[in-house]
Amino acid sequence: PGCGPVYNGDLILDLEINGGTLYFSNITMINGSLQVFGYNETASILGFGNLTRIEGNFVLDNSPYSNLDGLSELEYIGGDFNITNNLNLESFEGLLSLSHVHSIFV
């Protein structure tokens, strides 16, 4: 896996371990899947501000996020968008740029 503008491989983030704000602002594309899980009250998704494309699945499970504003540039999810156990999530407005997703599971 690499960490330049293109991240090659699956990016798996456990918020209970990684915590805080996720700083991946240099990544524009993930050539694999993105999985974010684990509850941490201080976690923020704002660190993905330049991410435009996820080639694989995007899994968001048991996160503390109330919105997805930090993903405002995301245009493409090549696989499934799976959102589960996100009790604080109130809005999908941060995904207004999303124009392609294979399937959505909420």
mmCIF file of N, CA and C in Angstrom:
data_model
loop_
_atom_site.group_PDB
_atom_site.id
_atom_site.type_symbol
_atom_site.label_atom_id
_atom_site.label_comp_id
_atom_site.label_asym_id
_atom_site.label_seq_id
_atom_site.Cartn_x
_atom_site.Cartn_y
_atom_site.Cartn_z
ATOM 1 N N PRO A 1 0.820 -1.208 0.000
ATOM 2 C CA PRO A 1 0.000 0.000 0.000
ATOM 3 C C PRO A 1 0.852 1.255 0.000
ATOM 4 N N GLY A 2 0.369 2.253 -0.687
ATOM 5 C CA GLY A 2 1.089 3.509 -0.738
ATOM 6 C C GLY A 2 0.240 4.636 -0.208
ATOM 7 N N CYS A 3 0.859 5.776 0.031
ATOM 8 C CA CYS A 3 0.110 6.909 0.557
ATOM 9 C C CYS A 3 0.556 8.189 -0.141
ATOM 10 N N GLY A 4 0.271 8.280 -1.440
ATOM 11 C CA GLY A 4 0.468 9.504 -2.210
ATOM 12 C C GLY A 4 -0.916 9.938 -2.643
ATOM 13 N N PRO A 5 -1.021 10.581 -3.798
ATOM 14 C CA PRO A 5 -2.344 10.954 -4.297
ATOM 15 C C PRO A 5 -3.240 9.735 -4.551
ATOM 16 N N VAL A 6 -2.609 8.598 -4.901
ATOM 17 C CA VAL A 6 -3.352 7.351 -5.086
ATOM 18 C C VAL A 6 -2.899 6.365 -4.022
ATOM 19 N N TYR A 7 -3.851 5.885 -3.243
ATOM 20 C CA TYR A 7 -3.555 4.872 -2.232
ATOM 21 C C TYR A 7 -3.866 3.522 -2.856
ATOM 22 N N ASN A 8 -2.871 2.665 -2.997
ATOM 23 C CA ASN A 8 -3.045 1.341 -3.583
ATOM 24 C C ASN A 8 -3.263 0.317 -2.491
ATOM 25 N N GLY A 9 -4.443 -0.314 -2.523
ATOM 26 C CA GLY A 9 -4.793 -1.305 -1.520
ATOM 27 C C GLY A 9 -6.004 -0.849 -0.735
ATOM 28 N N ASP A 10 -6.423 -1.680 0.200
ATOM 29 C CA ASP A 10 -7.565 -1.355 1.049
ATOM 30 C C ASP A 10 -7.091 -0.509 2.226
ATOM 31 N N LEU A 11 -7.824 0.554 2.491
ATOM 32 C CA LEU A 11 -7.514 1.432 3.620
ATOM 33 C C LEU A 11 -8.530 1.140 4.713
ATOM 34 N N ILE A 12 -8.057 0.548 5.810
ATOM 35 C CA ILE A 12 -8.932 0.110 6.898
ATOM 36 C C ILE A 12 -8.574 0.920 8.141
ATOM 37 N N LEU A 13 -9.567 1.664 8.651
ATOM 38 C CA LEU A 13 -9.325 2.568 9.772
ATOM 39 C C LEU A 13 -10.245 2.223 10.934
ATOM 40 N N ASP A 14 -9.662 1.856 12.036
ATOM 41 C CA ASP A 14 -10.404 1.590 13.268
ATOM 42 C C ASP A 14 -10.304 2.846 14.122
ATOM 43 N N LEU A 15 -11.424 3.580 14.248
ATOM 44 C CA LEU A 15 -11.414 4.850 14.968
ATOM 45 C C LEU A 15 -11.082 4.690 16.448
ATOM 46 N N GLU A 16 -11.347 3.529 17.006
ATOM 47 C CA GLU A 16 -11.003 3.297 18.410
ATOM 48 C C GLU A 16 -9.499 3.255 18.597
ATOM 49 N N ILE A 17 -8.779 2.831 17.566
ATOM 50 C CA ILE A 17 -7.320 2.766 17.626
ATOM 51 C C ILE A 17 -6.711 4.042 17.056
ATOM 52 N N ASN A 18 -7.144 4.438 15.833
ATOM 53 C CA ASN A 18 -6.587 5.606 15.159
ATOM 54 C C ASN A 18 -7.084 6.909 15.759
ATOM 55 N N GLY A 19 -8.370 6.962 16.115
ATOM 56 C CA GLY A 19 -8.978 8.114 16.788
ATOM 57 C C GLY A 19 -8.762 9.439 16.088
ATOM 58 N N GLY A 20 -9.279 10.489 16.696
ATOM 59 C CA GLY A 20 -9.074 11.850 16.225
ATOM 60 C C GLY A 20 -9.479 12.081 14.784
ATOM 61 N N THR A 21 -8.954 13.153 14.232
ATOM 62 C CA THR A 21 -9.220 13.486 12.838
ATOM 63 C C THR A 21 -8.346 12.622 11.947
ATOM 64 N N LEU A 22 -8.944 12.103 10.896
ATOM 65 C CA LEU A 22 -8.218 11.277 9.945
ATOM 66 C C LEU A 22 -7.608 12.192 8.887
ATOM 67 N N TYR A 23 -6.281 12.277 8.834
ATOM 68 C CA TYR A 23 -5.603 13.185 7.922
ATOM 69 C C TYR A 23 -5.083 12.422 6.704
ATOM 70 N N PHE A 24 -5.882 12.417 5.670
ATOM 71 C CA PHE A 24 -5.512 11.795 4.412
ATOM 72 C C PHE A 24 -5.811 12.759 3.270
ATOM 73 N N SER A 25 -5.623 14.055 3.523
ATOM 74 C CA SER A 25 -6.035 15.076 2.568
ATOM 75 C C SER A 25 -5.259 15.030 1.256
ATOM 76 N N ASN A 26 -4.105 14.357 1.225
ATOM 77 C CA ASN A 26 -3.361 14.255 -0.028
ATOM 78 C C ASN A 26 -3.889 13.145 -0.926
ATOM 79 N N ILE A 27 -4.753 12.279 -0.404
ATOM 80 C CA ILE A 27 -5.271 11.166 -1.201
ATOM 81 C C ILE A 27 -6.455 11.635 -2.041
ATOM 82 N N THR A 28 -6.363 11.398 -3.353
ATOM 83 C CA THR A 28 -7.468 11.720 -4.260
ATOM 84 C C THR A 28 -8.192 10.459 -4.718
ATOM 85 N N MET A 29 -7.514 9.310 -4.668
ATOM 86 C CA MET A 29 -8.120 8.062 -5.125
ATOM 87 C C MET A 29 -7.626 6.899 -4.270
ATOM 88 N N ILE A 30 -8.540 5.990 -3.955
ATOM 89 C CA ILE A 30 -8.175 4.741 -3.274
ATOM 90 C C ILE A 30 -8.400 3.623 -4.263
ATOM 91 N N ASN A 31 -7.324 2.962 -4.656
ATOM 92 C CA ASN A 31 -7.387 1.847 -5.590
ATOM 93 C C ASN A 31 -7.608 0.572 -4.778
ATOM 94 N N GLY A 32 -8.788 0.492 -4.188
ATOM 95 C CA GLY A 32 -9.174 -0.582 -3.280
ATOM 96 C C GLY A 32 -10.411 -0.106 -2.533
ATOM 97 N N SER A 33 -10.616 -0.621 -1.345
ATOM 98 C CA SER A 33 -11.782 -0.262 -0.539
ATOM 99 C C SER A 33 -11.387 0.627 0.633
ATOM 100 N N LEU A 34 -12.357 1.384 1.122
ATOM 101 C CA LEU A 34 -12.181 2.196 2.327
ATOM 102 C C LEU A 34 -13.152 1.687 3.374
ATOM 103 N N GLN A 35 -12.616 1.296 4.526
ATOM 104 C CA GLN A 35 -13.443 0.842 5.640
ATOM 105 C C GLN A 35 -13.127 1.701 6.853
ATOM 106 N N VAL A 36 -14.162 2.341 7.391
ATOM 107 C CA VAL A 36 -14.021 3.173 8.590
ATOM 108 C C VAL A 36 -14.994 2.626 9.614
ATOM 109 N N PHE A 37 -14.477 2.225 10.769
ATOM 110 C CA PHE A 37 -15.352 1.645 11.786
ATOM 111 C C PHE A 37 -14.807 1.937 13.175
ATOM 112 N N GLY A 38 -15.637 1.701 14.172
ATOM 113 C CA GLY A 38 -15.237 1.901 15.559
ATOM 114 C C GLY A 38 -15.640 3.266 16.059
ATOM 115 N N TYR A 39 -16.253 3.316 17.202
ATOM 116 C CA TYR A 39 -16.777 4.576 17.726
ATOM 117 C C TYR A 39 -15.710 5.334 18.505
ATOM 118 N N ASN A 40 -15.544 6.602 18.165
ATOM 119 C CA ASN A 40 -14.651 7.502 18.884
ATOM 120 C C ASN A 40 -15.269 8.896 18.783
ATOM 121 N N GLU A 41 -15.681 9.466 19.911
ATOM 122 C CA GLU A 41 -16.396 10.745 19.922
ATOM 123 C C GLU A 41 -15.621 11.893 19.291
ATOM 124 N N THR A 42 -14.300 11.837 19.292
ATOM 125 C CA THR A 42 -13.501 12.941 18.768
ATOM 126 C C THR A 42 -13.133 12.761 17.299
ATOM 127 N N ALA A 43 -13.523 11.673 16.697
ATOM 128 C CA ALA A 43 -13.133 11.400 15.311
ATOM 129 C C ALA A 43 -13.823 12.349 14.342
ATOM 130 N N SER A 44 -13.110 12.705 13.283
ATOM 131 C CA SER A 44 -13.639 13.572 12.235
ATOM 132 C C SER A 44 -13.246 13.009 10.880
ATOM 133 N N ILE A 45 -14.149 13.105 9.924
ATOM 134 C CA ILE A 45 -13.866 12.606 8.583
ATOM 135 C C ILE A 45 -13.366 13.717 7.661
ATOM 136 N N LEU A 46 -13.134 14.906 8.200
ATOM 137 C CA LEU A 46 -12.731 16.050 7.393
ATOM 138 C C LEU A 46 -11.393 15.859 6.692
ATOM 139 N N GLY A 47 -10.595 14.909 7.111
ATOM 140 C CA GLY A 47 -9.282 14.675 6.516
ATOM 141 C C GLY A 47 -9.295 14.057 5.137
ATOM 142 N N PHE A 48 -10.473 13.741 4.596
ATOM 143 C CA PHE A 48 -10.577 13.163 3.256
ATOM 144 C C PHE A 48 -11.071 14.205 2.248
ATOM 145 N N GLY A 49 -10.768 15.467 2.453
ATOM 146 C CA GLY A 49 -11.311 16.553 1.649
ATOM 147 C C GLY A 49 -11.013 16.522 0.168
ATOM 148 N N ASN A 50 -9.975 15.798 -0.267
ATOM 149 C CA ASN A 50 -9.629 15.743 -1.688
ATOM 150 C C ASN A 50 -9.952 14.400 -2.335
ATOM 151 N N LEU A 51 -10.530 13.490 -1.589
ATOM 152 C CA LEU A 51 -10.843 12.162 -2.125
ATOM 153 C C LEU A 51 -11.985 12.256 -3.134
ATOM 154 N N THR A 52 -11.725 11.819 -4.355
ATOM 155 C CA THR A 52 -12.739 11.863 -5.416
ATOM 156 C C THR A 52 -13.201 10.488 -5.854
ATOM 157 N N ARG A 53 -12.397 9.446 -5.589
ATOM 158 C CA ARG A 53 -12.705 8.138 -6.168
ATOM 159 C C ARG A 53 -12.278 7.002 -5.247
ATOM 160 N N ILE A 54 -13.191 6.051 -5.041
ATOM 161 C CA ILE A 54 -12.898 4.796 -4.345
ATOM 162 C C ILE A 54 -13.235 3.690 -5.325
ATOM 163 N N GLU A 55 -12.247 2.919 -5.729
ATOM 164 C CA GLU A 55 -12.466 1.884 -6.732
ATOM 165 C C GLU A 55 -13.266 0.691 -6.192
ATOM 166 N N GLY A 56 -13.125 0.401 -4.917
ATOM 167 C CA GLY A 56 -13.805 -0.740 -4.304
ATOM 168 C C GLY A 56 -15.005 -0.305 -3.494
ATOM 169 N N ASN A 57 -15.190 -0.948 -2.364
ATOM 170 C CA ASN A 57 -16.314 -0.667 -1.469
ATOM 171 C C ASN A 57 -15.969 0.454 -0.486
ATOM 172 N N PHE A 58 -17.003 1.116 -0.018
ATOM 173 C CA PHE A 58 -16.860 2.084 1.069
ATOM 174 C C PHE A 58 -17.769 1.617 2.194
ATOM 175 N N VAL A 59 -17.158 1.245 3.318
ATOM 176 C CA VAL A 59 -17.907 0.749 4.477
ATOM 177 C C VAL A 59 -17.739 1.743 5.612
ATOM 178 N N LEU A 60 -18.860 2.209 6.128
ATOM 179 C CA LEU A 60 -18.862 3.111 7.280
ATOM 180 C C LEU A 60 -19.715 2.447 8.346
ATOM 181 N N ASP A 61 -19.062 1.966 9.410
ATOM 182 C CA ASP A 61 -19.764 1.168 10.423
ATOM 183 C C ASP A 61 -19.481 1.704 11.818
ATOM 184 N N ASN A 62 -20.557 1.988 12.554
ATOM 185 C CA ASN A 62 -20.467 2.409 13.950
ATOM 186 C C ASN A 62 -19.592 3.648 14.134
ATOM 187 N N SER A 63 -19.776 4.629 13.259
ATOM 188 C CA SER A 63 -18.985 5.859 13.364
ATOM 189 C C SER A 63 -19.731 6.902 14.187
ATOM 190 N N PRO A 64 -19.023 7.914 14.679
ATOM 191 C CA PRO A 64 -19.661 8.978 15.455
ATOM 192 C C PRO A 64 -20.168 10.132 14.586
ATOM 193 N N TYR A 65 -19.994 10.059 13.280
ATOM 194 C CA TYR A 65 -20.265 11.186 12.400
ATOM 195 C C TYR A 65 -21.744 11.539 12.325
ATOM 196 N N SER A 66 -22.037 12.836 12.366
ATOM 197 C CA SER A 66 -23.415 13.310 12.190
ATOM 198 C C SER A 66 -23.663 13.698 10.740
ATOM 199 N N ASN A 67 -22.588 13.904 9.970
ATOM 200 C CA ASN A 67 -22.715 14.224 8.550
ATOM 201 C C ASN A 67 -21.484 13.695 7.821
ATOM 202 N N LEU A 68 -21.509 13.790 6.513
ATOM 203 C CA LEU A 68 -20.401 13.301 5.700
ATOM 204 C C LEU A 68 -19.766 14.441 4.907
ATOM 205 N N ASP A 69 -19.772 15.641 5.487
ATOM 206 C CA ASP A 69 -19.253 16.827 4.818
ATOM 207 C C ASP A 69 -17.788 16.681 4.402
ATOM 208 N N GLY A 70 -17.029 15.898 5.095
ATOM 209 C CA GLY A 70 -15.623 15.705 4.766
ATOM 210 C C GLY A 70 -15.403 14.920 3.494
ATOM 211 N N LEU A 71 -16.462 14.423 2.897
ATOM 212 C CA LEU A 71 -16.370 13.660 1.643
ATOM 213 C C LEU A 71 -17.001 14.427 0.484
ATOM 214 N N SER A 72 -17.000 15.732 0.566
ATOM 215 C CA SER A 72 -17.721 16.556 -0.409
ATOM 216 C C SER A 72 -17.182 16.454 -1.832
ATOM 217 N N GLU A 73 -15.952 15.994 -2.008
ATOM 218 C CA GLU A 73 -15.377 15.850 -3.354
ATOM 219 C C GLU A 73 -15.556 14.443 -3.925
ATOM 220 N N LEU A 74 -16.064 13.504 -3.125
ATOM 221 C CA LEU A 74 -16.194 12.116 -3.566
ATOM 222 C C LEU A 74 -17.223 12.009 -4.685
ATOM 223 N N GLU A 75 -16.777 11.518 -5.854
ATOM 224 C CA GLU A 75 -17.629 11.406 -7.038
ATOM 225 C C GLU A 75 -17.973 9.967 -7.391
ATOM 226 N N TYR A 76 -17.123 9.015 -7.000
ATOM 227 C CA TYR A 76 -17.233 7.657 -7.546
ATOM 228 C C TYR A 76 -16.931 6.615 -6.481
ATOM 229 N N ILE A 77 -17.816 5.635 -6.335
ATOM 230 C CA ILE A 77 -17.570 4.432 -5.533
ATOM 231 C C ILE A 77 -17.824 3.255 -6.460
ATOM 232 N N GLY A 78 -16.783 2.504 -6.777
ATOM 233 C CA GLY A 78 -16.894 1.421 -7.747
ATOM 234 C C GLY A 78 -17.616 0.197 -7.228
ATOM 235 N N GLY A 79 -17.659 0.031 -5.928
ATOM 236 C CA GLY A 79 -18.315 -1.125 -5.311
ATOM 237 C C GLY A 79 -19.523 -0.692 -4.508
ATOM 238 N N ASP A 80 -19.724 -1.356 -3.399
ATOM 239 C CA ASP A 80 -20.867 -1.084 -2.533
ATOM 240 C C ASP A 80 -20.564 0.054 -1.562
ATOM 241 N N PHE A 81 -21.591 0.816 -1.256
ATOM 242 C CA PHE A 81 -21.530 1.833 -0.194
ATOM 243 C C PHE A 81 -22.383 1.273 0.926
ATOM 244 N N ASN A 82 -21.729 0.835 1.995
ATOM 245 C CA ASN A 82 -22.393 0.129 3.080
ATOM 246 C C ASN A 82 -22.310 0.978 4.351
ATOM 247 N N ILE A 83 -23.470 1.455 4.811
ATOM 248 C CA ILE A 83 -23.535 2.316 5.988
ATOM 249 C C ILE A 83 -24.359 1.594 7.047
ATOM 250 N N THR A 84 -23.715 1.190 8.152
ATOM 251 C CA THR A 84 -24.427 0.452 9.195
ATOM 252 C C THR A 84 -24.069 0.982 10.577
ATOM 253 N N ASN A 85 -25.026 0.948 11.472
ATOM 254 C CA ASN A 85 -24.821 1.295 12.883
ATOM 255 C C ASN A 85 -24.266 2.697 13.107
ATOM 256 N N ASN A 86 -24.681 3.647 12.295
ATOM 257 C CA ASN A 86 -24.224 5.029 12.430
ATOM 258 C C ASN A 86 -25.360 5.860 13.009
ATOM 259 N N LEU A 87 -25.584 5.701 14.292
ATOM 260 C CA LEU A 87 -26.754 6.275 14.948
ATOM 261 C C LEU A 87 -26.765 7.799 14.967
ATOM 262 N N ASN A 88 -25.603 8.441 14.851
ATOM 263 C CA ASN A 88 -25.530 9.900 14.873
ATOM 264 C C ASN A 88 -25.682 10.528 13.493
ATOM 265 N N LEU A 89 -25.645 9.720 12.447
ATOM 266 C CA LEU A 89 -25.678 10.244 11.082
ATOM 267 C C LEU A 89 -27.033 10.870 10.776
ATOM 268 N N GLU A 90 -27.023 12.178 10.500
ATOM 269 C CA GLU A 90 -28.244 12.928 10.251
ATOM 270 C C GLU A 90 -28.383 13.380 8.807
ATOM 271 N N SER A 91 -27.275 13.409 8.061
ATOM 272 C CA SER A 91 -27.317 14.006 6.731
ATOM 273 C C SER A 91 -26.342 13.331 5.779
ATOM 274 N N PHE A 92 -26.774 13.223 4.525
ATOM 275 C CA PHE A 92 -25.918 12.731 3.446
ATOM 276 C C PHE A 92 -25.511 13.883 2.521
ATOM 277 N N GLU A 93 -25.791 15.113 2.913
ATOM 278 C CA GLU A 93 -25.528 16.272 2.065
ATOM 279 C C GLU A 93 -24.065 16.395 1.655
ATOM 280 N N GLY A 94 -23.153 15.878 2.436
ATOM 281 C CA GLY A 94 -21.740 15.936 2.083
ATOM 282 C C GLY A 94 -21.388 15.124 0.860
ATOM 283 N N LEU A 95 -22.332 14.321 0.387
ATOM 284 C CA LEU A 95 -22.081 13.457 -0.773
ATOM 285 C C LEU A 95 -22.726 13.990 -2.046
ATOM 286 N N LEU A 96 -22.950 15.272 -2.129
ATOM 287 C CA LEU A 96 -23.616 15.854 -3.291
ATOM 288 C C LEU A 96 -22.835 15.671 -4.589
ATOM 289 N N SER A 97 -21.529 15.468 -4.522
ATOM 290 C CA SER A 97 -20.724 15.249 -5.724
ATOM 291 C C SER A 97 -20.770 13.803 -6.200
ATOM 292 N N LEU A 98 -21.274 12.903 -5.379
ATOM 293 C CA LEU A 98 -21.293 11.481 -5.721
ATOM 294 C C LEU A 98 -22.233 11.237 -6.905
ATOM 295 N N SER A 99 -21.651 10.771 -8.019
ATOM 296 C CA SER A 99 -22.447 10.546 -9.219
ATOM 297 C C SER A 99 -22.495 9.080 -9.629
ATOM 298 N N HIS A 100 -21.636 8.235 -9.029
ATOM 299 C CA HIS A 100 -21.648 6.805 -9.350
ATOM 300 C C HIS A 100 -21.400 5.976 -8.102
ATOM 301 N N VAL A 101 -22.252 4.994 -7.893
ATOM 302 C CA VAL A 101 -22.034 3.992 -6.848
ATOM 303 C C VAL A 101 -22.699 2.711 -7.337
ATOM 304 N N HIS A 102 -22.043 1.578 -7.132
ATOM 305 C CA HIS A 102 -22.590 0.315 -7.598
ATOM 306 C C HIS A 102 -23.884 -0.007 -6.890
ATOM 307 N N SER A 103 -23.875 0.011 -5.572
ATOM 308 C CA SER A 103 -25.090 -0.224 -4.780
ATOM 309 C C SER A 103 -24.919 0.388 -3.393
ATOM 310 N N ILE A 104 -26.042 0.696 -2.763
ATOM 311 C CA ILE A 104 -26.041 1.325 -1.438
ATOM 312 C C ILE A 104 -26.811 0.446 -0.470
ATOM 313 N N PHE A 105 -26.219 0.209 0.694
ATOM 314 C CA PHE A 105 -26.858 -0.532 1.769
ATOM 315 C C PHE A 105 -26.839 0.337 3.018
ATOM 316 N N VAL A 106 -28.016 0.662 3.533
ATOM 317 C CA VAL A 106 -28.112 1.495 4.729
ATOM 318 C C VAL A 106 -28.830 0.707 5.810
#
